[in-house]
Short mmCIF file of C-alpha atoms and ligand atoms in Angstrom, two decimals:
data_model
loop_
_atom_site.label_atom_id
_atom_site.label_comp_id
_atom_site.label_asym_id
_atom_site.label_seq_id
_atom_site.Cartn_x
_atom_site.Cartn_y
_atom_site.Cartn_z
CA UNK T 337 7.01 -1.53 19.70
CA UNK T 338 4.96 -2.18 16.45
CA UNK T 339 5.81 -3.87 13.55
CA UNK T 340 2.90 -4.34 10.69
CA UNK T 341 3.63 -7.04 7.70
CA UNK T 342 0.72 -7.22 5.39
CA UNK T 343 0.06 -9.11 2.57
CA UNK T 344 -3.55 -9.10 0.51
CA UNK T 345 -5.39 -10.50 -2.78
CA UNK T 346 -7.69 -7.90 -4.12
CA UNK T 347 -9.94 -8.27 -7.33
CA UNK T 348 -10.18 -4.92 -9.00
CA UNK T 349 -12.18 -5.20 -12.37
CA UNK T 350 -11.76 -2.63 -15.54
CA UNK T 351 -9.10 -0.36 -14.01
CA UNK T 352 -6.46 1.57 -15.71
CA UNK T 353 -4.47 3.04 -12.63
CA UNK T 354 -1.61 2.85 -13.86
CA UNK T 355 -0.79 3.66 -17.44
CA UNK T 356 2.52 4.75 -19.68
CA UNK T 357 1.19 7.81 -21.10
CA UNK T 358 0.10 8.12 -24.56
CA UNK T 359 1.75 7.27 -27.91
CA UNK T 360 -0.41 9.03 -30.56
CA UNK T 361 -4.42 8.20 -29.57
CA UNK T 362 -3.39 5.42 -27.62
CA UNK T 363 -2.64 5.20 -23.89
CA UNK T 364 -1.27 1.33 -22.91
CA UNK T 365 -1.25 0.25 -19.46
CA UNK T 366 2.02 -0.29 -17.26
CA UNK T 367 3.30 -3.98 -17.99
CA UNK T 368 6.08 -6.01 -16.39
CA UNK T 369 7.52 -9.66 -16.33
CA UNK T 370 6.68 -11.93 -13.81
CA UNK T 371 7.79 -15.86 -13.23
CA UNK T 372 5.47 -18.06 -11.44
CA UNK T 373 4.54 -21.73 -11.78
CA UNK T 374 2.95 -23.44 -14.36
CA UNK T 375 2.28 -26.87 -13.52
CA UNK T 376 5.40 -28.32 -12.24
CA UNK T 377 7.85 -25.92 -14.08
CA UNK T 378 8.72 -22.13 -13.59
CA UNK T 379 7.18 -19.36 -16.19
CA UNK T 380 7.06 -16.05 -17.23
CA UNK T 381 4.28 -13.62 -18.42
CA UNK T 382 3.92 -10.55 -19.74
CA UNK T 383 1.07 -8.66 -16.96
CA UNK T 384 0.23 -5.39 -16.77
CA UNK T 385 0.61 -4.16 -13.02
CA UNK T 386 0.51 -0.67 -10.93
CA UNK T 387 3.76 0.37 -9.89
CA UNK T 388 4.97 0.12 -6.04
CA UNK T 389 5.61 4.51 -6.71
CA UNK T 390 2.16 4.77 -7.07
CA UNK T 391 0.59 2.35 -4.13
CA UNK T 392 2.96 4.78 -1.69
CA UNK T 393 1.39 7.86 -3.32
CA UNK T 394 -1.87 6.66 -2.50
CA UNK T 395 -0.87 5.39 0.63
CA UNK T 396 0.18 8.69 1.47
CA UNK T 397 -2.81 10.64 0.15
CA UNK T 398 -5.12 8.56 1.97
CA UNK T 399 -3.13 9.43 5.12
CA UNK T 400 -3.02 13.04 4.64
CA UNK T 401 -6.74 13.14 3.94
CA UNK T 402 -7.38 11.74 7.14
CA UNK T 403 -4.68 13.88 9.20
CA UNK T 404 -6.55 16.96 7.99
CA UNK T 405 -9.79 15.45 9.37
CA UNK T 406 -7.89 15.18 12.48
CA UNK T 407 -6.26 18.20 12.57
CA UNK T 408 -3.05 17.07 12.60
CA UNK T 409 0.44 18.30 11.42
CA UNK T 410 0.97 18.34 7.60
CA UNK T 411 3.49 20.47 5.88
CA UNK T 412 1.76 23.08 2.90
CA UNK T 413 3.13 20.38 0.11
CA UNK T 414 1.65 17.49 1.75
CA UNK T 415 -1.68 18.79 2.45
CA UNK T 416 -2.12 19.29 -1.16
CA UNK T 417 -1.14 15.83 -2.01
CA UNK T 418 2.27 17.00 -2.94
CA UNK T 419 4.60 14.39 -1.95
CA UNK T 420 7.59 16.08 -2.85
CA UNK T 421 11.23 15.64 -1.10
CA UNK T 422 10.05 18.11 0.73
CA UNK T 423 10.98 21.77 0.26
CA UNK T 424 11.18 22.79 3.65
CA UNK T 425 14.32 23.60 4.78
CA UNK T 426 15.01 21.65 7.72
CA UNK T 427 18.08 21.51 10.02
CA UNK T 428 17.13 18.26 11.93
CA UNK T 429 15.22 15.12 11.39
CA UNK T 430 13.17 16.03 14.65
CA UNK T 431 11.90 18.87 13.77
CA UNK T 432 10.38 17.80 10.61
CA UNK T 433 8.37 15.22 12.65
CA UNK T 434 7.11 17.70 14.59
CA UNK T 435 5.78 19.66 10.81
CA UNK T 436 4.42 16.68 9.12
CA UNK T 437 2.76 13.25 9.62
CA UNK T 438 3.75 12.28 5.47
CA UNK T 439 7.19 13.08 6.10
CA UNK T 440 7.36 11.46 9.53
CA UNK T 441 5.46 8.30 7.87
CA UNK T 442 6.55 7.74 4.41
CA UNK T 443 10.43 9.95 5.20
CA UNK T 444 11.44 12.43 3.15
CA UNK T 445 14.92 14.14 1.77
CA UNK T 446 15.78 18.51 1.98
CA UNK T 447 18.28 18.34 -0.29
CA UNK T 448 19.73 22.04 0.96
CA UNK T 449 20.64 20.70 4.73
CA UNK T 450 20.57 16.68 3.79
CA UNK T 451 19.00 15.83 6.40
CA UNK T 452 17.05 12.52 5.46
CA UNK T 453 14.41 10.56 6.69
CA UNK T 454 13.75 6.59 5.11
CA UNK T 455 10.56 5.72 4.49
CA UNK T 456 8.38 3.59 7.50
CA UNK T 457 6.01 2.00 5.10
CA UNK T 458 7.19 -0.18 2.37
CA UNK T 459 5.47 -1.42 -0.10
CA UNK T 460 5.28 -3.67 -3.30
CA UNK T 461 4.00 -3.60 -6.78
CA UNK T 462 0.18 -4.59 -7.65
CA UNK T 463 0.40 -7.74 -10.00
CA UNK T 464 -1.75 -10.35 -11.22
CA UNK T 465 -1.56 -13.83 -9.33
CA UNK T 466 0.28 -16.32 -9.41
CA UNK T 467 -2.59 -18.42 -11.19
CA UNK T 468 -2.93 -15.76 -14.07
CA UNK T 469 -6.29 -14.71 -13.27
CA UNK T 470 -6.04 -11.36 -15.30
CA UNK T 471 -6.23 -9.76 -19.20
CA UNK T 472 -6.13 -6.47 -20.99
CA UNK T 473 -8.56 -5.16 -23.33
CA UNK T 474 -9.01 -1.85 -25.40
CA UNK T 475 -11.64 0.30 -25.07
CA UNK T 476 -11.96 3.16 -27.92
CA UNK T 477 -13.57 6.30 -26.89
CA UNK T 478 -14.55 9.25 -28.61
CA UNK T 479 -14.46 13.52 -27.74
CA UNK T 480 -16.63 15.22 -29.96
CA UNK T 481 -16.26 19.16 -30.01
CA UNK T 482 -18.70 21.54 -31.96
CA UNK T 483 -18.86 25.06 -33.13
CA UNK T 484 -21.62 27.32 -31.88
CA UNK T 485 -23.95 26.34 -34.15
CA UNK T 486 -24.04 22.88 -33.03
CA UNK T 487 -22.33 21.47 -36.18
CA UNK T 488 -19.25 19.33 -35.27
CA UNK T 489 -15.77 21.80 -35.74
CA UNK T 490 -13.65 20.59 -38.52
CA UNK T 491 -11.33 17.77 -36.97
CA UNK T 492 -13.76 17.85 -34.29
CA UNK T 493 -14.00 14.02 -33.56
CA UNK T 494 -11.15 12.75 -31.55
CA UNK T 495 -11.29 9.25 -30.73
CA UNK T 496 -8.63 7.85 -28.39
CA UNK T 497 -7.89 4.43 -27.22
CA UNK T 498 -7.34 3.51 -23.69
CA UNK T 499 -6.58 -0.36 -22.19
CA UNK T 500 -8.30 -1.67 -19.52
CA UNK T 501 -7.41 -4.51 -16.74
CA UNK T 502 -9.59 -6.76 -14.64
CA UNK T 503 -7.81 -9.43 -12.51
CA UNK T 504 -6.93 -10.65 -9.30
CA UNK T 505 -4.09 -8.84 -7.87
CA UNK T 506 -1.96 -8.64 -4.85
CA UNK T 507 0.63 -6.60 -2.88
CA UNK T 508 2.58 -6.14 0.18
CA UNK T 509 3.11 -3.59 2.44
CA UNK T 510 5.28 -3.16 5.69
CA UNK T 511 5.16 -0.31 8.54
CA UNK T 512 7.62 -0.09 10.84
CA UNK T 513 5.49 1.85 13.37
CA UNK T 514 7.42 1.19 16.15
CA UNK T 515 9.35 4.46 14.99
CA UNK T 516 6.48 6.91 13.93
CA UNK T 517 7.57 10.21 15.82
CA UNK T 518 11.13 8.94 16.44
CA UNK T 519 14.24 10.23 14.41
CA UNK T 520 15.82 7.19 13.05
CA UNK T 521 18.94 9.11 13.22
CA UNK T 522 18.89 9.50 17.07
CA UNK T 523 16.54 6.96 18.00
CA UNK T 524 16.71 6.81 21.58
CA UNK T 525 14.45 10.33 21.94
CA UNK T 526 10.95 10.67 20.35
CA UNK T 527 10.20 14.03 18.68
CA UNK T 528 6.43 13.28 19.90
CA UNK T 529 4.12 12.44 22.41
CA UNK T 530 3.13 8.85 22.90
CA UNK T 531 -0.60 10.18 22.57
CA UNK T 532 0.79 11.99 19.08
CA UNK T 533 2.35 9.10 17.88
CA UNK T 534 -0.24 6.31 18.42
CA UNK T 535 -2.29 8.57 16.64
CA UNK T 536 -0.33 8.72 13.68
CA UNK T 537 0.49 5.07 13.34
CA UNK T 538 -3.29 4.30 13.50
CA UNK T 539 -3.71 6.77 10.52
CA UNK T 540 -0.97 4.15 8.44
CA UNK T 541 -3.08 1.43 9.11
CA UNK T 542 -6.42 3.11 8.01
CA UNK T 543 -5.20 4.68 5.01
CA UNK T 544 -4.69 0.62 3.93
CA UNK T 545 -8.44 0.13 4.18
CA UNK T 546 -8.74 2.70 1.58
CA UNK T 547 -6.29 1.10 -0.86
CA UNK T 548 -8.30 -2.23 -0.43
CA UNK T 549 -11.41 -0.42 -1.80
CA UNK T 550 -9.77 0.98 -5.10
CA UNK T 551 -8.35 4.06 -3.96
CA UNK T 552 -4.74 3.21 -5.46
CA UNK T 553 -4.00 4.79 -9.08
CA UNK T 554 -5.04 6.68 -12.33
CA UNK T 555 -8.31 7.17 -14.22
CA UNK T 556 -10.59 6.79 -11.00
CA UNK T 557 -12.82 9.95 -12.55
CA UNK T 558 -13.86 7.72 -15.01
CA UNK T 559 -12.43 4.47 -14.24
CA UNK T 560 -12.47 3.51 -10.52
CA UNK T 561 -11.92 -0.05 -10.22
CA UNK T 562 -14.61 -2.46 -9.14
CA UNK T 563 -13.01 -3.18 -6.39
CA UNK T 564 -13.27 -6.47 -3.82
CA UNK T 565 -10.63 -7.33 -1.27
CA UNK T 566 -10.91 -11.33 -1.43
CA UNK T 567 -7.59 -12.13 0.99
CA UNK T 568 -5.68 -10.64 3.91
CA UNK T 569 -2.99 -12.18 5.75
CA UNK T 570 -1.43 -9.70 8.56
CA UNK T 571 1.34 -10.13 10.80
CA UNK T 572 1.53 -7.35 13.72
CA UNK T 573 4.36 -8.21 16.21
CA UNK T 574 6.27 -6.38 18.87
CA UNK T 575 9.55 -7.37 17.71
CA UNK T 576 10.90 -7.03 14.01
CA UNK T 577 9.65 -10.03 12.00
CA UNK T 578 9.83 -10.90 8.38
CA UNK T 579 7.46 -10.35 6.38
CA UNK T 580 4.72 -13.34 5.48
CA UNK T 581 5.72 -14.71 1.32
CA UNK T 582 3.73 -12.35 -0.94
CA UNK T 583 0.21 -12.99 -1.32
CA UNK T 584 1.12 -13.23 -5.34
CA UNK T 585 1.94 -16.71 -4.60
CA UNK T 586 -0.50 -19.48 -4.46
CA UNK T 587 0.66 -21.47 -1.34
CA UNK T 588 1.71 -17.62 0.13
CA UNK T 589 -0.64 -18.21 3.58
CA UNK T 590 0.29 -21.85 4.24
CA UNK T 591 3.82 -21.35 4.05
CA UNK T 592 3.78 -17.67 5.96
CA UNK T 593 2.56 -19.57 8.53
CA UNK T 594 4.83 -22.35 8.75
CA UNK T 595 7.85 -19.54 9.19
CA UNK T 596 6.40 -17.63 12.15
CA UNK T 597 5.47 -20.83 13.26
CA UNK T 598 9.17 -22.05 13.26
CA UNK T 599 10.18 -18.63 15.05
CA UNK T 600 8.12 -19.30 17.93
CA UNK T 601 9.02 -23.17 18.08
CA UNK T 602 12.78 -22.34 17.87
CA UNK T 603 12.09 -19.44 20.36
CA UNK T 604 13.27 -16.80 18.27
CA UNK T 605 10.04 -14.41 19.30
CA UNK T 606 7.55 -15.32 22.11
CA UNK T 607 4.26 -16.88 21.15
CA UNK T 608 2.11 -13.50 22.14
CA UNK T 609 4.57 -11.06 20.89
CA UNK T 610 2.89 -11.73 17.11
CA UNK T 611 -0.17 -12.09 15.96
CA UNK T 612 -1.69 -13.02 12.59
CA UNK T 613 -4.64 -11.22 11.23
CA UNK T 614 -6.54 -12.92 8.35
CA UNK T 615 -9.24 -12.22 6.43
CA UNK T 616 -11.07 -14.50 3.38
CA UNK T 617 -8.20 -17.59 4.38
CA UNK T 618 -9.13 -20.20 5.76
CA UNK T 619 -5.88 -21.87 7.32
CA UNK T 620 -5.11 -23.56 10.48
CA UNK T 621 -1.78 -23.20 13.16
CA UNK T 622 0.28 -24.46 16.02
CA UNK T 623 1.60 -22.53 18.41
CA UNK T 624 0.79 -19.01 16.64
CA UNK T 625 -1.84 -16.85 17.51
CA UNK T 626 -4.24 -16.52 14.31
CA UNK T 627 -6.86 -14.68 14.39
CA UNK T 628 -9.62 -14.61 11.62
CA UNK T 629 -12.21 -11.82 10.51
CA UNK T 630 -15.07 -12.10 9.00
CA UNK T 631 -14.72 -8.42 7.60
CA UNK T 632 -12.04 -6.21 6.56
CA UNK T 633 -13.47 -3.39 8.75
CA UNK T 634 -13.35 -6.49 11.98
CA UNK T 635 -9.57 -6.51 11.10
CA UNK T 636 -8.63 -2.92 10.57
CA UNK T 637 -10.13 -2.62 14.14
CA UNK T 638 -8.21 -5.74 15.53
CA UNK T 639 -4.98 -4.05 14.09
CA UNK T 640 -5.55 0.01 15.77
CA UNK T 641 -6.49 -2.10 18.93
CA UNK T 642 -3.22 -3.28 19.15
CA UNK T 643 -1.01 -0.46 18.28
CA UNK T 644 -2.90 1.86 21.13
CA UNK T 645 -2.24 -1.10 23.72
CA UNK T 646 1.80 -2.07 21.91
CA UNK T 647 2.99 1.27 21.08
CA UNK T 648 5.48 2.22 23.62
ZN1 ZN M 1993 4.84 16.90 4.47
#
């Protein structure tokens, strides 16, 4: 049994991976409310932030990019990044595992047989932290298009105006691996191999590495974010655990810890059943098993370690 709770900071500098689409020459970021503190009372901003929809989509890419270095199963959609419902027709949930690695991972719905699937990984929106380390600018550019001769075609200049974002940011994800390869309708027989399956749940966990570097939105042709992952706090377990507070919040790690650390005092989950993975924090703990990286890349290793030895 594996269950993944993850929870990072990342700084990602000039992006625009998530935008509203244009009005006229001018295409605005995605922008939502969020309350935090502000000294000792409660606010709320106006940030712009990258939707949860579009962190899965990546997630999912990522994935599929490395199942087809792999060589294994993806459905025709999937393999072209085509996260669709799925338009297979399907008559059981097993037998879609057996197609697909996407749907098996991140579920899917065939809306002729309704057979269903919910999604392993969960995850959250990308927002600015709690300390309001972020801001918007816009940038204008400029296409120019000219005639054969070289002179610049009537109405030929065509400047547009995009915003840009630089901040620190987190998010959240959770995996419940512990059912990769397993229909969640009829969960007591797996549709795959134990080999199959450990493979495909260490394929979740890589595809995260890639989100930490910038691989998570819009405009990367011309736009990828300057990316640095500065915090990562991760929880793997081998029986269902919450998931730590979201790294959005200032005192997030301190008081993550205190929880698991009240699960094991109280005896709610043995003391080497979990273990916390952390990267950039530097935080003390009693009675829970923390372990800290000095690289992401130390961590993502940690984490695959596990799931080949806890996968059952
Ligand atoms: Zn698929």
């Amino acid at each position: 049994m594996v269950f993944v709770r993850g929870t990072f900071r990342v700084i990602l500098n000039v992006h625009s991976l998530n935008t509203e689409g244009a009005v006229g020459n001018y295409n605005p970021l995605t922008k939502a409310y969020l309350v935090g503190r502000s000294g000792n009372t409660w606010d709320i901003v106006e940030a712009n932030v990258v939707s949860g929809n579009m962190l899965k989509h990546w997630h999912a890419r990522s994935t599929a990019e490395l199942a087809k270095s792999l060589g294994l199963a993806l459905c025709d959609d999937c393999k072209r990044g085509v996260f669709y419902r799925t338009r297979l027709r399907v008559t059981s949930e097993e037998d879609m595992l057996k197609k697909c690695v996407i749907d098996d991972l991140h579920g899917f719905l065939c809306t002729e047989t309704t057979v269903k699937r919910e999604s392993l990984i969960k995850v959250s929106f990308i927002v600015p932290v709690e300390e309001k380390i972020f801001n918007v600018t816009t940038i204008t550019h400029n296409r120019v298009v000219t005639e054969k001769t070289g002179a610049i075609a009537r109405e030929g200049m065509m400047p547009f105006k995009s915003e840009y974002a630089s901040g620190l940011y987190a998010f959240a994800i959770a995996m419940d691996l512990k059912y990769v390869g397993i229909p969640l309708a009829n969960p007591t027989t797996p549709a795959l191999s134990k080999d199959e399956r450990i493979k495909r749940a260490k394929l979740a966990i890589q595809a995260l590495g890639s989100i930490l570097h910038g691989e998570i939105g819009a405009k990367q042709a011309r736009a990828f974010p300057i990316t640095k992952p500065v915090e990562a706090f991760v929880v793997i377990s081998k029986k269902p655990i919450p998931a730590p507070i979201h790294a959005y919040y200032v005192d997030y790690a301190k008081e993550s810890i205190k929880t698991y650390e009240s699960l094991v005092t109280n005896g709610l989950i043995g003391k080497d059943d979990l273990e916390i993975h952390v990267y950039g924090i530097d935080i003390e703990a009693n009675n829970v098993n923390v372990i800290k990286h000095d690289s992401l890349g130390s961590l993502v290793n940690a984490l695959l370690k596990r799931i080949e030895e806890w996968l059952e």
